């Protein structure tokens, strides 16, 4: 819900089980959203998340290929967490643009900080490219976990109905590289064809080893009546 005549927004998400008992819910409030004359935006938000965990879990998940990976166990229980975010978003009307910010707060019995930034370049209507960087620090009761996530993408719009998007992503926690390539063709309104190729690599002693490869052909058909 965004208040009329104001940039302040309230966003609520609530999930319940079949007995209508609360499982998880989040309530976000952005008391400060400033739009400059250049269409750049400064914002600050607060989120309260309530989550009921019936079964404990480990973050990150154990990896048989990396027995030395640092992890933390989150026990079952009810968690009431407060998080805050401050960010700067550059105008989308520029050839160069991006978004930068920091998010921090509670995380399942511990606390966390996420720093993020992305830059994009759109030199013309047929080409868009960019890079994203996210840095995570989790300070948990039984471990401290750091992770960096770096990705780069390039999107080619061959014509108004054909689009080819490619993304490469590197995760320092799992030490893996992921490649995703998607070709989308809108054959006619409501009829789309998607060709997707995904591959993951594991950096074992500086030698890339293919972990998984997947190719998918997907068709979407929309009926209007």
JSON list of C-alpha atoms in Angstrom, two decimals:
[
{"chain": "A", "resi": 1, "resn": "UNK", "atom": "CA", "xyz": [0.00, 0.00, 0.00]},
{"chain": "A", "resi": 2, "resn": "UNK", "atom": "CA", "xyz": [1.49, 3.37, -1.02]},
{"chain": "A", "resi": 3, "resn": "UNK", "atom": "CA", "xyz": [-0.12, 6.41, 0.55]},
{"chain": "A", "resi": 4, "resn": "UNK", "atom": "CA", "xyz": [-1.69, 8.76, -2.02]},
{"chain": "A", "resi": 5, "resn": "UNK", "atom": "CA", "xyz": [0.39, 11.88, -2.49]},
{"chain": "A", "resi": 6, "resn": "UNK", "atom": "CA", "xyz": [3.31, 10.38, -0.60]},
{"chain": "A", "resi": 7, "resn": "UNK", "atom": "CA", "xyz": [6.28, 8.16, -1.34]},
{"chain": "A", "resi": 8, "resn": "UNK", "atom": "CA", "xyz": [5.86, 6.30, 1.97]},
{"chain": "A", "resi": 9, "resn": "UNK", "atom": "CA", "xyz": [4.87, 2.69, 1.43]},
{"chain": "A", "resi": 10, "resn": "UNK", "atom": "CA", "xyz": [3.68, -0.20, 3.59]},
{"chain": "A", "resi": 11, "resn": "UNK", "atom": "CA", "xyz": [4.03, -3.76, 2.31]},
{"chain": "A", "resi": 12, "resn": "UNK", "atom": "CA", "xyz": [2.61, -6.80, 4.10]},
{"chain": "A", "resi": 13, "resn": "UNK", "atom": "CA", "xyz": [3.02, -10.51, 3.34]},
{"chain": "A", "resi": 14, "resn": "UNK", "atom": "CA", "xyz": [1.34, -13.18, 5.46]},
{"chain": "A", "resi": 15, "resn": "UNK", "atom": "CA", "xyz": [1.43, -16.96, 4.96]},
{"chain": "A", "resi": 16, "resn": "UNK", "atom": "CA", "xyz": [-0.69, -19.41, 6.97]},
{"chain": "A", "resi": 17, "resn": "UNK", "atom": "CA", "xyz": [-1.19, -23.17, 7.05]},
{"chain": "A", "resi": 18, "resn": "UNK", "atom": "CA", "xyz": [-4.42, -24.99, 6.21]},
{"chain": "A", "resi": 19, "resn": "UNK", "atom": "CA", "xyz": [-5.70, -24.28, 9.75]},
{"chain": "A", "resi": 20, "resn": "UNK", "atom": "CA", "xyz": [-5.13, -20.54, 9.20]},
{"chain": "A", "resi": 21, "resn": "UNK", "atom": "CA", "xyz": [-2.30, -20.47, 11.75]},
{"chain": "A", "resi": 22, "resn": "UNK", "atom": "CA", "xyz": [0.49, -18.04, 10.98]},
{"chain": "A", "resi": 23, "resn": "UNK", "atom": "CA", "xyz": [3.63, -19.66, 9.54]},
{"chain": "A", "resi": 24, "resn": "UNK", "atom": "CA", "xyz": [5.52, -16.58, 8.42]},
{"chain": "A", "resi": 25, "resn": "UNK", "atom": "CA", "xyz": [4.76, -12.94, 7.87]},
{"chain": "A", "resi": 26, "resn": "UNK", "atom": "CA", "xyz": [6.61, -9.75, 7.04]},
{"chain": "A", "resi": 27, "resn": "UNK", "atom": "CA", "xyz": [5.63, -6.12, 7.45]},
{"chain": "A", "resi": 28, "resn": "UNK", "atom": "CA", "xyz": [7.73, -3.50, 5.67]},
{"chain": "A", "resi": 29, "resn": "UNK", "atom": "CA", "xyz": [7.53, 0.26, 6.11]},
{"chain": "A", "resi": 30, "resn": "UNK", "atom": "CA", "xyz": [9.51, 2.84, 4.14]},
{"chain": "A", "resi": 31, "resn": "UNK", "atom": "CA", "xyz": [9.31, 6.06, 6.18]},
{"chain": "A", "resi": 32, "resn": "UNK", "atom": "CA", "xyz": [11.80, 7.82, 3.92]},
{"chain": "A", "resi": 33, "resn": "UNK", "atom": "CA", "xyz": [11.71, 7.82, 0.12]},
{"chain": "A", "resi": 34, "resn": "UNK", "atom": "CA", "xyz": [13.21, 10.88, -1.54]},
{"chain": "A", "resi": 35, "resn": "UNK", "atom": "CA", "xyz": [13.07, 11.36, -5.31]},
{"chain": "A", "resi": 36, "resn": "UNK", "atom": "CA", "xyz": [15.38, 14.01, -6.69]},
{"chain": "A", "resi": 37, "resn": "UNK", "atom": "CA", "xyz": [14.75, 16.14, -9.76]},
{"chain": "A", "resi": 38, "resn": "UNK", "atom": "CA", "xyz": [17.13, 13.91, -11.68]},
{"chain": "A", "resi": 39, "resn": "UNK", "atom": "CA", "xyz": [14.81, 10.95, -10.89]},
{"chain": "A", "resi": 40, "resn": "UNK", "atom": "CA", "xyz": [17.44, 9.44, -8.58]},
{"chain": "A", "resi": 41, "resn": "UNK", "atom": "CA", "xyz": [16.00, 7.94, -5.39]},
{"chain": "A", "resi": 42, "resn": "UNK", "atom": "CA", "xyz": [17.12, 7.68, -1.76]},
{"chain": "A", "resi": 43, "resn": "UNK", "atom": "CA", "xyz": [15.20, 5.39, 0.60]},
{"chain": "A", "resi": 44, "resn": "UNK", "atom": "CA", "xyz": [15.22, 3.86, 4.05]},
{"chain": "A", "resi": 45, "resn": "UNK", "atom": "CA", "xyz": [13.04, 0.93, 5.07]},
{"chain": "A", "resi": 46, "resn": "UNK", "atom": "CA", "xyz": [12.20, -1.17, 8.13]},
{"chain": "A", "resi": 47, "resn": "UNK", "atom": "CA", "xyz": [10.96, -4.77, 7.98]},
{"chain": "A", "resi": 48, "resn": "UNK", "atom": "CA", "xyz": [9.62, -6.93, 10.79]},
{"chain": "A", "resi": 49, "resn": "UNK", "atom": "CA", "xyz": [9.54, -10.66, 9.99]},
{"chain": "A", "resi": 50, "resn": "UNK", "atom": "CA", "xyz": [7.91, -13.35, 12.12]},
{"chain": "A", "resi": 51, "resn": "UNK", "atom": "CA", "xyz": [8.81, -16.92, 11.18]},
{"chain": "A", "resi": 52, "resn": "UNK", "atom": "CA", "xyz": [7.77, -20.20, 12.83]},
{"chain": "A", "resi": 53, "resn": "UNK", "atom": "CA", "xyz": [10.36, -22.95, 12.27]},
{"chain": "A", "resi": 54, "resn": "UNK", "atom": "CA", "xyz": [9.08, -26.47, 12.94]},
{"chain": "A", "resi": 55, "resn": "UNK", "atom": "CA", "xyz": [12.30, -28.21, 11.93]},
{"chain": "A", "resi": 56, "resn": "UNK", "atom": "CA", "xyz": [15.83, -26.93, 12.47]},
{"chain": "A", "resi": 57, "resn": "UNK", "atom": "CA", "xyz": [18.09, -26.42, 9.48]},
{"chain": "A", "resi": 58, "resn": "UNK", "atom": "CA", "xyz": [21.72, -25.71, 8.65]},
{"chain": "A", "resi": 59, "resn": "UNK", "atom": "CA", "xyz": [23.02, -22.68, 6.74]},
{"chain": "A", "resi": 60, "resn": "UNK", "atom": "CA", "xyz": [24.59, -23.11, 4.33]},
{"chain": "A", "resi": 61, "resn": "UNK", "atom": "CA", "xyz": [23.66, -26.67, 3.43]},
{"chain": "A", "resi": 62, "resn": "UNK", "atom": "CA", "xyz": [26.49, -29.22, 3.90]},
{"chain": "A", "resi": 63, "resn": "UNK", "atom": "CA", "xyz": [28.54, -29.89, 0.77]},
{"chain": "A", "resi": 64, "resn": "UNK", "atom": "CA", "xyz": [30.22, -33.31, 0.39]},
{"chain": "A", "resi": 65, "resn": "UNK", "atom": "CA", "xyz": [32.77, -31.68, -1.93]},
{"chain": "A", "resi": 66, "resn": "UNK", "atom": "CA", "xyz": [33.78, -29.16, 0.75]},
{"chain": "A", "resi": 67, "resn": "UNK", "atom": "CA", "xyz": [33.91, -30.73, 4.24]},
{"chain": "A", "resi": 68, "resn": "UNK", "atom": "CA", "xyz": [35.60, -27.61, 5.68]},
{"chain": "A", "resi": 69, "resn": "UNK", "atom": "CA", "xyz": [32.71, -25.29, 4.83]},
{"chain": "A", "resi": 70, "resn": "UNK", "atom": "CA", "xyz": [31.66, -23.17, 7.84]},
{"chain": "A", "resi": 71, "resn": "UNK", "atom": "CA", "xyz": [27.98, -23.59, 8.72]},
{"chain": "A", "resi": 72, "resn": "UNK", "atom": "CA", "xyz": [25.50, -22.75, 11.47]},
{"chain": "A", "resi": 73, "resn": "UNK", "atom": "CA", "xyz": [22.53, -24.69, 12.83]},
{"chain": "A", "resi": 74, "resn": "UNK", "atom": "CA", "xyz": [19.23, -22.83, 13.27]},
{"chain": "A", "resi": 75, "resn": "UNK", "atom": "CA", "xyz": [17.04, -24.60, 15.85]},
{"chain": "A", "resi": 76, "resn": "UNK", "atom": "CA", "xyz": [13.27, -24.86, 15.67]},
{"chain": "A", "resi": 77, "resn": "UNK", "atom": "CA", "xyz": [11.32, -22.06, 17.31]},
{"chain": "A", "resi": 78, "resn": "UNK", "atom": "CA", "xyz": [9.48, -18.78, 16.77]},
{"chain": "A", "resi": 79, "resn": "UNK", "atom": "CA", "xyz": [11.62, -15.92, 15.46]},
{"chain": "A", "resi": 80, "resn": "UNK", "atom": "CA", "xyz": [10.78, -12.23, 15.58]},
{"chain": "A", "resi": 81, "resn": "UNK", "atom": "CA", "xyz": [13.31, -10.31, 13.48]},
{"chain": "A", "resi": 82, "resn": "UNK", "atom": "CA", "xyz": [13.82, -6.62, 12.64]},
{"chain": "A", "resi": 83, "resn": "UNK", "atom": "CA", "xyz": [15.78, -5.56, 9.58]},
{"chain": "A", "resi": 84, "resn": "UNK", "atom": "CA", "xyz": [16.71, -2.19, 8.07]},
{"chain": "A", "resi": 85, "resn": "UNK", "atom": "CA", "xyz": [17.75, -1.14, 4.58]},
{"chain": "A", "resi": 86, "resn": "UNK", "atom": "CA", "xyz": [19.19, 2.07, 3.15]},
{"chain": "A", "resi": 87, "resn": "UNK", "atom": "CA", "xyz": [19.81, 2.41, -0.56]},
{"chain": "A", "resi": 88, "resn": "UNK", "atom": "CA", "xyz": [20.43, 4.79, -3.45]},
{"chain": "A", "resi": 89, "resn": "UNK", "atom": "CA", "xyz": [18.86, 4.06, -6.82]},
{"chain": "A", "resi": 90, "resn": "UNK", "atom": "CA", "xyz": [20.05, 5.95, -9.89]},
{"chain": "A", "resi": 91, "resn": "UNK", "atom": "CA", "xyz": [17.60, 7.02, -12.55]},
{"chain": "A", "resi": 92, "resn": "UNK", "atom": "CA", "xyz": [16.68, 4.38, -15.12]},
{"chain": "A", "resi": 93, "resn": "UNK", "atom": "CA", "xyz": [16.65, 7.09, -17.80]},
{"chain": "A", "resi": 94, "resn": "UNK", "atom": "CA", "xyz": [20.45, 7.14, -17.96]},
{"chain": "A", "resi": 95, "resn": "UNK", "atom": "CA", "xyz": [22.68, 5.06, -20.21]},
{"chain": "A", "resi": 96, "resn": "UNK", "atom": "CA", "xyz": [24.63, 4.20, -17.05]},
{"chain": "A", "resi": 97, "resn": "UNK", "atom": "CA", "xyz": [22.65, 3.42, -13.89]},
{"chain": "A", "resi": 98, "resn": "UNK", "atom": "CA", "xyz": [22.57, 1.24, -10.83]},
{"chain": "A", "resi": 99, "resn": "UNK", "atom": "CA", "xyz": [21.63, 0.72, -7.21]},
{"chain": "A", "resi": 100, "resn": "UNK", "atom": "CA", "xyz": [23.74, 0.67, -4.04]},
{"chain": "A", "resi": 101, "resn": "UNK", "atom": "CA", "xyz": [22.90, 0.04, -0.41]},
{"chain": "A", "resi": 102, "resn": "UNK", "atom": "CA", "xyz": [23.24, -1.84, 2.83]},
{"chain": "A", "resi": 103, "resn": "UNK", "atom": "CA", "xyz": [20.82, -4.06, 4.77]},
{"chain": "A", "resi": 104, "resn": "UNK", "atom": "CA", "xyz": [21.28, -5.21, 8.36]},
{"chain": "A", "resi": 105, "resn": "UNK", "atom": "CA", "xyz": [19.44, -6.64, 11.35]},
{"chain": "A", "resi": 106, "resn": "UNK", "atom": "CA", "xyz": [18.35, -9.89, 13.01]},
{"chain": "A", "resi": 107, "resn": "UNK", "atom": "CA", "xyz": [18.76, -13.31, 11.43]},
{"chain": "A", "resi": 108, "resn": "UNK", "atom": "CA", "xyz": [17.44, -16.43, 13.21]},
{"chain": "A", "resi": 109, "resn": "UNK", "atom": "CA", "xyz": [19.12, -15.93, 16.57]},
{"chain": "A", "resi": 110, "resn": "UNK", "atom": "CA", "xyz": [22.06, -13.99, 15.15]},
{"chain": "A", "resi": 111, "resn": "UNK", "atom": "CA", "xyz": [22.52, -10.92, 13.00]},
{"chain": "A", "resi": 112, "resn": "UNK", "atom": "CA", "xyz": [23.60, -10.15, 9.47]},
{"chain": "A", "resi": 113, "resn": "UNK", "atom": "CA", "xyz": [24.83, -7.40, 7.16]},
{"chain": "A", "resi": 114, "resn": "UNK", "atom": "CA", "xyz": [24.36, -7.35, 3.39]},
{"chain": "A", "resi": 115, "resn": "UNK", "atom": "CA", "xyz": [26.14, -4.83, 1.19]},
{"chain": "A", "resi": 116, "resn": "UNK", "atom": "CA", "xyz": [25.05, -4.69, -2.42]},
{"chain": "A", "resi": 117, "resn": "UNK", "atom": "CA", "xyz": [25.65, -2.77, -5.59]},
{"chain": "A", "resi": 118, "resn": "UNK", "atom": "CA", "xyz": [24.88, -3.12, -9.25]},
{"chain": "A", "resi": 119, "resn": "UNK", "atom": "CA", "xyz": [25.83, -1.16, -12.34]},
{"chain": "A", "resi": 120, "resn": "UNK", "atom": "CA", "xyz": [24.25, -1.44, -15.76]},
{"chain": "A", "resi": 121, "resn": "UNK", "atom": "CA", "xyz": [25.00, -0.01, -19.19]},
{"chain": "A", "resi": 122, "resn": "UNK", "atom": "CA", "xyz": [22.38, 0.31, -21.92]},
{"chain": "A", "resi": 123, "resn": "UNK", "atom": "CA", "xyz": [24.14, 1.88, -24.92]},
{"chain": "A", "resi": 124, "resn": "UNK", "atom": "CA", "xyz": [21.24, 1.20, -27.28]},
{"chain": "A", "resi": 125, "resn": "UNK", "atom": "CA", "xyz": [17.81, -0.43, -27.37]},
{"chain": "A", "resi": 126, "resn": "UNK", "atom": "CA", "xyz": [19.20, -3.80, -28.53]},
{"chain": "A", "resi": 127, "resn": "UNK", "atom": "CA", "xyz": [21.86, -4.24, -25.82]},
{"chain": "A", "resi": 128, "resn": "UNK", "atom": "CA", "xyz": [22.01, -4.15, -22.02]},
{"chain": "A", "resi": 129, "resn": "UNK", "atom": "CA", "xyz": [24.83, -5.33, -19.79]},
{"chain": "A", "resi": 130, "resn": "UNK", "atom": "CA", "xyz": [25.70, -5.05, -16.12]},
{"chain": "A", "resi": 131, "resn": "UNK", "atom": "CA", "xyz": [27.43, -6.40, -13.03]},
{"chain": "A", "resi": 132, "resn": "UNK", "atom": "CA", "xyz": [26.14, -7.14, -9.52]},
{"chain": "A", "resi": 133, "resn": "UNK", "atom": "CA", "xyz": [28.03, -7.61, -6.26]},
{"chain": "A", "resi": 134, "resn": "UNK", "atom": "CA", "xyz": [26.59, -8.73, -2.91]},
{"chain": "A", "resi": 135, "resn": "UNK", "atom": "CA", "xyz": [28.62, -9.23, 0.30]},
{"chain": "A", "resi": 136, "resn": "UNK", "atom": "CA", "xyz": [27.11, -11.10, 3.23]},
{"chain": "A", "resi": 137, "resn": "UNK", "atom": "CA", "xyz": [28.25, -11.41, 6.84]},
{"chain": "A", "resi": 138, "resn": "UNK", "atom": "CA", "xyz": [26.26, -13.67, 9.19]},
{"chain": "A", "resi": 139, "resn": "UNK", "atom": "CA", "xyz": [27.19, -13.46, 12.88]},
{"chain": "A", "resi": 140, "resn": "UNK", "atom": "CA", "xyz": [25.50, -16.55, 14.32]},
{"chain": "A", "resi": 141, "resn": "UNK", "atom": "CA", "xyz": [25.78, -17.95, 17.88]},
{"chain": "A", "resi": 142, "resn": "UNK", "atom": "CA", "xyz": [27.92, -20.89, 16.72]},
{"chain": "A", "resi": 143, "resn": "UNK", "atom": "CA", "xyz": [29.70, -19.50, 13.63]},
{"chain": "A", "resi": 144, "resn": "UNK", "atom": "CA", "xyz": [30.57, -16.46, 11.56]},
{"chain": "A", "resi": 145, "resn": "UNK", "atom": "CA", "xyz": [29.87, -16.89, 7.86]},
{"chain": "A", "resi": 146, "resn": "UNK", "atom": "CA", "xyz": [31.07, -14.60, 5.06]},
{"chain": "A", "resi": 147, "resn": "UNK", "atom": "CA", "xyz": [30.06, -14.84, 1.44]},
{"chain": "A", "resi": 148, "resn": "UNK", "atom": "CA", "xyz": [30.44, -12.82, -1.76]},
{"chain": "A", "resi": 149, "resn": "UNK", "atom": "CA", "xyz": [28.18, -13.19, -4.78]},
{"chain": "A", "resi": 150, "resn": "UNK", "atom": "CA", "xyz": [29.35, -11.70, -8.07]},
{"chain": "A", "resi": 151, "resn": "UNK", "atom": "CA", "xyz": [27.41, -11.84, -11.31]},
{"chain": "A", "resi": 152, "resn": "UNK", "atom": "CA", "xyz": [27.52, -10.30, -14.77]},
{"chain": "A", "resi": 153, "resn": "UNK", "atom": "CA", "xyz": [24.93, -10.33, -17.50]},
{"chain": "A", "resi": 154, "resn": "UNK", "atom": "CA", "xyz": [24.38, -9.33, -21.09]},
{"chain": "A", "resi": 155, "resn": "UNK", "atom": "CA", "xyz": [20.99, -9.13, -22.80]},
{"chain": "A", "resi": 156, "resn": "UNK", "atom": "CA", "xyz": [20.55, -8.93, -26.57]},
{"chain": "A", "resi": 157, "resn": "UNK", "atom": "CA", "xyz": [17.16, -7.90, -27.90]},
{"chain": "A", "resi": 158, "resn": "UNK", "atom": "CA", "xyz": [17.40, -9.19, -31.46]},
{"chain": "A", "resi": 159, "resn": "UNK", "atom": "CA", "xyz": [14.02, -7.77, -32.41]},
{"chain": "A", "resi": 160, "resn": "UNK", "atom": "CA", "xyz": [10.81, -6.84, -30.55]},
{"chain": "A", "resi": 161, "resn": "UNK", "atom": "CA", "xyz": [9.93, -10.55, -30.18]},
{"chain": "A", "resi": 162, "resn": "UNK", "atom": "CA", "xyz": [13.33, -12.20, -29.66]},
{"chain": "A", "resi": 163, "resn": "UNK", "atom": "CA", "xyz": [15.51, -11.84, -26.58]},
{"chain": "A", "resi": 164, "resn": "UNK", "atom": "CA", "xyz": [18.73, -13.63, -25.58]},
{"chain": "A", "resi": 165, "resn": "UNK", "atom": "CA", "xyz": [19.86, -13.22, -21.95]},
{"chain": "A", "resi": 166, "resn": "UNK", "atom": "CA", "xyz": [23.12, -14.59, -20.52]},
{"chain": "A", "resi": 167, "resn": "UNK", "atom": "CA", "xyz": [24.27, -14.52, -16.89]},
{"chain": "A", "resi": 168, "resn": "UNK", "atom": "CA", "xyz": [27.47, -15.71, -15.21]},
{"chain": "A", "resi": 169, "resn": "UNK", "atom": "CA", "xyz": [27.55, -15.94, -11.39]},
{"chain": "A", "resi": 170, "resn": "UNK", "atom": "CA", "xyz": [30.32, -16.74, -8.91]},
{"chain": "A", "resi": 171, "resn": "UNK", "atom": "CA", "xyz": [29.72, -17.63, -5.25]},
{"chain": "A", "resi": 172, "resn": "UNK", "atom": "CA", "xyz": [32.71, -17.58, -2.88]},
{"chain": "A", "resi": 173, "resn": "UNK", "atom": "CA", "xyz": [30.94, -19.67, -0.23]},
{"chain": "A", "resi": 174, "resn": "UNK", "atom": "CA", "xyz": [30.42, -22.70, -2.46]},
{"chain": "A", "resi": 175, "resn": "UNK", "atom": "CA", "xyz": [33.29, -21.75, -4.79]},
{"chain": "A", "resi": 176, "resn": "UNK", "atom": "CA", "xyz": [31.07, -22.44, -7.80]},
{"chain": "A", "resi": 177, "resn": "UNK", "atom": "CA", "xyz": [30.47, -20.68, -11.09]},
{"chain": "A", "resi": 178, "resn": "UNK", "atom": "CA", "xyz": [27.07, -20.79, -12.73]},
{"chain": "A", "resi": 179, "resn": "UNK", "atom": "CA", "xyz": [26.14, -20.04, -16.34]},
{"chain": "A", "resi": 180, "resn": "UNK", "atom": "CA", "xyz": [22.57, -19.44, -17.47]},
{"chain": "A", "resi": 181, "resn": "UNK", "atom": "CA", "xyz": [21.59, -18.71, -21.07]},
{"chain": "A", "resi": 182, "resn": "UNK", "atom": "CA", "xyz": [17.96, -18.14, -22.08]},
{"chain": "A", "resi": 183, "resn": "UNK", "atom": "CA", "xyz": [16.57, -17.48, -25.55]},
{"chain": "A", "resi": 184, "resn": "UNK", "atom": "CA", "xyz": [12.97, -16.26, -25.65]},
{"chain": "A", "resi": 185, "resn": "UNK", "atom": "CA", "xyz": [10.86, -16.00, -28.77]},
{"chain": "A", "resi": 186, "resn": "UNK", "atom": "CA", "xyz": [7.35, -14.56, -28.67]},
{"chain": "A", "resi": 187, "resn": "UNK", "atom": "CA", "xyz": [5.93, -16.29, -31.71]},
{"chain": "A", "resi": 188, "resn": "UNK", "atom": "CA", "xyz": [2.63, -14.46, -31.33]},
{"chain": "A", "resi": 189, "resn": "UNK", "atom": "CA", "xyz": [0.83, -12.73, -28.45]},
{"chain": "A", "resi": 190, "resn": "UNK", "atom": "CA", "xyz": [0.36, -15.36, -25.73]},
{"chain": "A", "resi": 191, "resn": "UNK", "atom": "CA", "xyz": [2.64, -17.94, -27.38]},
{"chain": "A", "resi": 192, "resn": "UNK", "atom": "CA", "xyz": [6.26, -18.01, -26.12]},
{"chain": "A", "resi": 193, "resn": "UNK", "atom": "CA", "xyz": [9.11, -20.42, -26.74]},
{"chain": "A", "resi": 194, "resn": "UNK", "atom": "CA", "xyz": [12.02, -20.54, -24.24]},
{"chain": "A", "resi": 195, "resn": "UNK", "atom": "CA", "xyz": [15.33, -22.35, -24.73]},
{"chain": "A", "resi": 196, "resn": "UNK", "atom": "CA", "xyz": [17.34, -22.50, -21.48]},
{"chain": "A", "resi": 197, "resn": "UNK", "atom": "CA", "xyz": [20.87, -23.80, -20.92]},
{"chain": "A", "resi": 198, "resn": "UNK", "atom": "CA", "xyz": [22.34, -23.95, -17.40]},
{"chain": "A", "resi": 199, "resn": "UNK", "atom": "CA", "xyz": [25.72, -25.20, -16.27]},
{"chain": "A", "resi": 200, "resn": "UNK", "atom": "CA", "xyz": [27.55, -25.17, -12.91]},
{"chain": "A", "resi": 201, "resn": "UNK", "atom": "CA", "xyz": [31.29, -25.47, -12.34]},
{"chain": "A", "resi": 202, "resn": "UNK", "atom": "CA", "xyz": [33.23, -26.18, -9.15]},
{"chain": "A", "resi": 203, "resn": "UNK", "atom": "CA", "xyz": [36.68, -24.68, -8.67]},
{"chain": "A", "resi": 204, "resn": "UNK", "atom": "CA", "xyz": [38.72, -27.62, -7.36]},
{"chain": "A", "resi": 205, "resn": "UNK", "atom": "CA", "xyz": [42.37, -26.61, -6.91]},
{"chain": "A", "resi": 206, "resn": "UNK", "atom": "CA", "xyz": [42.06, -23.98, -9.65]},
{"chain": "A", "resi": 207, "resn": "UNK", "atom": "CA", "xyz": [40.68, -26.54, -12.13]},
{"chain": "A", "resi": 208, "resn": "UNK", "atom": "CA", "xyz": [37.08, -26.05, -13.19]},
{"chain": "A", "resi": 209, "resn": "UNK", "atom": "CA", "xyz": [35.03, -29.23, -12.91]},
{"chain": "A", "resi": 210, "resn": "UNK", "atom": "CA", "xyz": [31.54, -29.43, -14.41]},
{"chain": "A", "resi": 211, "resn": "UNK", "atom": "CA", "xyz": [29.04, -30.21, -11.65]},
{"chain": "A", "resi": 212, "resn": "UNK", "atom": "CA", "xyz": [25.73, -30.09, -13.49]},
{"chain": "A", "resi": 213, "resn": "UNK", "atom": "CA", "xyz": [24.35, -29.33, -16.95]},
{"chain": "A", "resi": 214, "resn": "UNK", "atom": "CA", "xyz": [20.73, -28.80, -17.86]},
{"chain": "A", "resi": 215, "resn": "UNK", "atom": "CA", "xyz": [18.97, -27.92, -21.11]},
{"chain": "A", "resi": 216, "resn": "UNK", "atom": "CA", "xyz": [15.27, -27.10, -21.16]},
{"chain": "A", "resi": 217, "resn": "UNK", "atom": "CA", "xyz": [12.78, -26.31, -23.92]},
{"chain": "A", "resi": 218, "resn": "UNK", "atom": "CA", "xyz": [9.67, -24.62, -22.57]},
{"chain": "A", "resi": 219, "resn": "UNK", "atom": "CA", "xyz": [6.56, -23.38, -24.33]},
{"chain": "A", "resi": 220, "resn": "UNK", "atom": "CA", "xyz": [4.02, -20.98, -22.83]},
{"chain": "A", "resi": 221, "resn": "UNK", "atom": "CA", "xyz": [0.52, -20.75, -24.25]},
{"chain": "A", "resi": 222, "resn": "UNK", "atom": "CA", "xyz": [-2.05, -18.24, -22.97]},
{"chain": "A", "resi": 223, "resn": "UNK", "atom": "CA", "xyz": [-5.76, -18.57, -23.71]},
{"chain": "A", "resi": 224, "resn": "UNK", "atom": "CA", "xyz": [-7.89, -15.45, -23.63]},
{"chain": "A", "resi": 225, "resn": "UNK", "atom": "CA", "xyz": [-11.66, -15.67, -23.50]}
]
